[in-house]
C-alpha positions in Angstrom: 107.0 116.8 105.7 110.6 117.0 106.1 112.0 119.1 103.0 114.1 116.3 102.0 111.4 114.0 101.0 109.1 116.8 99.7 111.9 117.4 97.1 112.1 113.9 96.7 108.4 113.6 96.1 108.2 116.4 93.7 111.2 115.0 91.6 109.4 111.6 91.3 105.9 112.1 91.3 105.1 115.9 90.2 101.7 117.4 91.1 101.0 113.8 92.4 103.2 114.5 95.0 100.8 116.4 97.2 98.7 113.5 97.7 101.7 111.5 99.2 102.6 114.7 101.3 98.9 115.1 102.5 99.1 111.4 103.4 102.5 112.0 105.5 100.8 115.1 107.0 97.8 113.0 108.2 100.3 110.0 109.1 103.8 110.4 110.2 104.5 107.4 110.1 104.4 107.4 106.5 107.6 109.3 106.5 109.6 106.5 107.5 112.5 105.6 105.4 112.5 101.8 104.5 116.0 101.7 105.2 118.7 104.0 107.0 120.0 106.2 104.2 117.2 105.1 102.0 115.2 107.9 99.9 112.3 105.7 99.9 109.6 106.3 102.4 106.4 104.0 103.6 104.2 106.7 102.4 105.5 106.1 98.5 105.1 102.2 98.4 101.4 102.7 100.0 100.9 105.2 97.4 102.1 102.9 94.5 99.8 100.4 95.8 96.6 102.2 96.5 96.8 104.7 93.8 99.2 103.6 91.1 98.1 99.6 91.2 101.5 98.4 91.8 101.3 94.7 92.3 104.7 93.5 92.7 108.0 94.8 94.4 109.7 95.2 91.0 106.7 97.4 90.4 107.4 99.6 93.3 110.9 99.7 92.9 111.6 100.2 89.4 108.1 101.8 87.5 106.8 103.7 90.5 109.3 105.0 92.7 112.3 104.7 90.5 114.7 103.4 93.2 116.1 101.1 90.4 117.5 103.9 88.3 118.2 106.5 91.0 119.4 104.8 94.0 123.1 103.7 93.9 122.0 99.8 95.1 118.8 99.8 92.8 116.4 99.7 96.1 117.7 96.3 96.7 118.4 97.1 100.7 114.6 98.0 100.2 113.0 95.2 98.8 112.1 93.1 101.9 110.7 96.3 103.6 108.3 96.8 100.5 107.3 93.1 100.5 106.4 93.3 103.8 104.5 96.5 103.2 103.0 95.2 100.2 102.2 92.1 102.0 99.8 93.6 104.8 98.2 95.8 101.7 97.7 93.1 99.4 96.8 89.9 101.9 100.1 88.0 100.7 101.7 85.3 103.0 105.0 85.4 104.0 106.2 82.8 101.3 104.9 85.6 98.9 106.2 88.4 100.2 109.8 86.7 100.7 109.2 85.5 96.9 108.6 88.8 95.9 111.8 90.3 97.2 114.1 87.9 96.0 112.4 88.1 92.6 113.5 91.6 92.5 116.9 91.2 94.2 117.3 88.3 91.0 116.0 91.0 88.8 118.6 93.6 89.8 121.4 91.3 89.5 120.5 89.7 86.2 119.9 93.0 84.5 123.2 94.3 86.0 125.2 91.7 84.8 125.1 93.1 81.2 125.2 89.3 80.3 124.9 88.6 76.5 121.5 87.9 75.0 120.9 84.3 74.3 122.4 83.5 71.3 121.0 81.8 68.1 122.0 79.1 65.8 120.8 81.3 63.0 123.5 83.9 61.2 122.7 87.5 62.2 121.9 89.4 59.1 121.9 93.1 58.8 118.8 95.0 57.2 119.3 98.0 55.2 
């Protein structure tokens, strides 16, 4: 397992990094980066689905791999590749895979706009 991948696995997955590293050792294709310059590997996506029961692209990119927080582009460039991998593992059709990637991209856009919360017609009262 390449050193930079191993370092990331330990940082993100702690002692569970061994499971992903063993899978990459058995199948070097799992070390494939999802996008040029991306830290995320195919092995991490497969681990998230098989071992952590990730069910959405958002689940993989935000909660499992932490790409939402650690990647300068919040994992958006990898969303479609994650969706394709998950589609093969979870029997999604092409429409579901496309929808998953689009929903993640929209989630990032919405989260990163820092738009104000919906306003209420009721006055806000400080409690204290």
